[in-house]
C-alpha positions as MATLAB code, in Angstrom:
seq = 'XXXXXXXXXXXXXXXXXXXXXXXXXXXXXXXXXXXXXXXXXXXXXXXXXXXXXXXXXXXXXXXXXXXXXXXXXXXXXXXXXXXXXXXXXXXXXXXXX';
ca = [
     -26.844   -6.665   12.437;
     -28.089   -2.869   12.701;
     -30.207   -1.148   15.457;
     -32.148    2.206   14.821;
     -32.459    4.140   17.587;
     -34.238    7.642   18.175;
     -31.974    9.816   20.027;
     -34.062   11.449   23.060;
     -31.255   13.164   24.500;
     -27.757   14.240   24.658;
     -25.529   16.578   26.478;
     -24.243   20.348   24.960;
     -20.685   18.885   24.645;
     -21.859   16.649   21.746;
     -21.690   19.655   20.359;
     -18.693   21.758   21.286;
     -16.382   18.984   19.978;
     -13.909   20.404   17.396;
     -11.202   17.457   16.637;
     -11.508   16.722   13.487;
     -11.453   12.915   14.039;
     -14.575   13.656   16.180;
     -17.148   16.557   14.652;
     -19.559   13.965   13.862;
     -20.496   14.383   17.489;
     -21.735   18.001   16.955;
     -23.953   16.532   14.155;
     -26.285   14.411   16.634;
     -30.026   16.318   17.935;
     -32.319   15.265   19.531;
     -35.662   13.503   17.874;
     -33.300   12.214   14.949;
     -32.928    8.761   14.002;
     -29.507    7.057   14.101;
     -28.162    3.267   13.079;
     -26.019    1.556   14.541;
     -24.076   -1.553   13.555;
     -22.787   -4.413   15.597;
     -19.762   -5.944   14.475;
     -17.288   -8.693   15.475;
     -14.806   -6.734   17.550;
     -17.661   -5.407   19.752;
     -19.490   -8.759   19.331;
     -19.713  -11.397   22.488;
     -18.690  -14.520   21.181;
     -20.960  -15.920   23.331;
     -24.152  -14.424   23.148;
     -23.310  -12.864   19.538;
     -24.562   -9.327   20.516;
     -23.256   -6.389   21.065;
     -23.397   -4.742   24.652;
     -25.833   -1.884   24.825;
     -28.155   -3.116   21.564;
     -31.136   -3.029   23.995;
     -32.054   -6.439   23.246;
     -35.701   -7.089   24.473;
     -35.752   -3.628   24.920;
     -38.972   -1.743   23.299;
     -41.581    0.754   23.215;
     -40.813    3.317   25.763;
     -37.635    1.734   27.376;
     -34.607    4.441   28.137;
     -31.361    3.470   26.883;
     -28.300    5.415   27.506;
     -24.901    5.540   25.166;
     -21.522    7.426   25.466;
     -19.564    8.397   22.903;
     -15.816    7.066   22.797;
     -13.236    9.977   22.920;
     -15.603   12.092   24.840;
     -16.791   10.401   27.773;
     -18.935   14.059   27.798;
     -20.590   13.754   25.146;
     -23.736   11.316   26.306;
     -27.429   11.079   26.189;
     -30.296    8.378   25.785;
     -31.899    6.564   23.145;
     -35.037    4.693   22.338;
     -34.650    1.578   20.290;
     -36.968    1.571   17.082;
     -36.077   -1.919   15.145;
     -33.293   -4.367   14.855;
     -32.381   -5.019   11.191;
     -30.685   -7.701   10.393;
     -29.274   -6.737    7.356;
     -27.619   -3.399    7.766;
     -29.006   -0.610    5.407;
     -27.869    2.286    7.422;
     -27.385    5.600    5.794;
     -23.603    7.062    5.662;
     -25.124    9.811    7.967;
     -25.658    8.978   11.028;
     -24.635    5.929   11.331;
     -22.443    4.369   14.252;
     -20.547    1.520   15.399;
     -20.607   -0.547   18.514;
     -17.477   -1.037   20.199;
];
């Protein structure tokens, strides 16, 4: 499954990443939307969700996420929908892990 979030903040070293495996990060503002799929290595087998989806988590709820490979590069996020088939853009789309 796929979870759209709008991204209410994030720190300035989002965007003064330069390695090339990681510029996406200095793609990611503030007020845009973003999707972001769960998939079985980040996937409880238990529970069969990812940590950080912000199950029953709506309206005005403040989530936070980190990006891996810059631990400074951070912000918050408010969850829009959970979709359950994944139709996420190739922009701005993430993974759980």
């Amino acid at each position: 499954y796929c979870v759209e979030f709008r991204t209410e903040s994030l720190s300035h070293h989002c965007a003064l990443e330069t390695r090339p495996y990681a510029r996406w990060m200095q793609y990611l503002r503030e007020g845009h939307t973003v999707c972001v799929a769960c998939q079985p290595p980040a996937m409880s087998t238990d529970t069969q969700r990812c940590s950080g989806d912000g199950h029953n988590a709506h309206g005005d709820k403040i989530l936070h996420w980190e990006a891996i490979g810059n631990s400074q590069c951070q912000g918050t996020w408010k969850k829009i929908r959970q979709l359950e088939h994944c139709s996420c853009p190739l922009v701005h789309s993430f993974i759980f892990t």
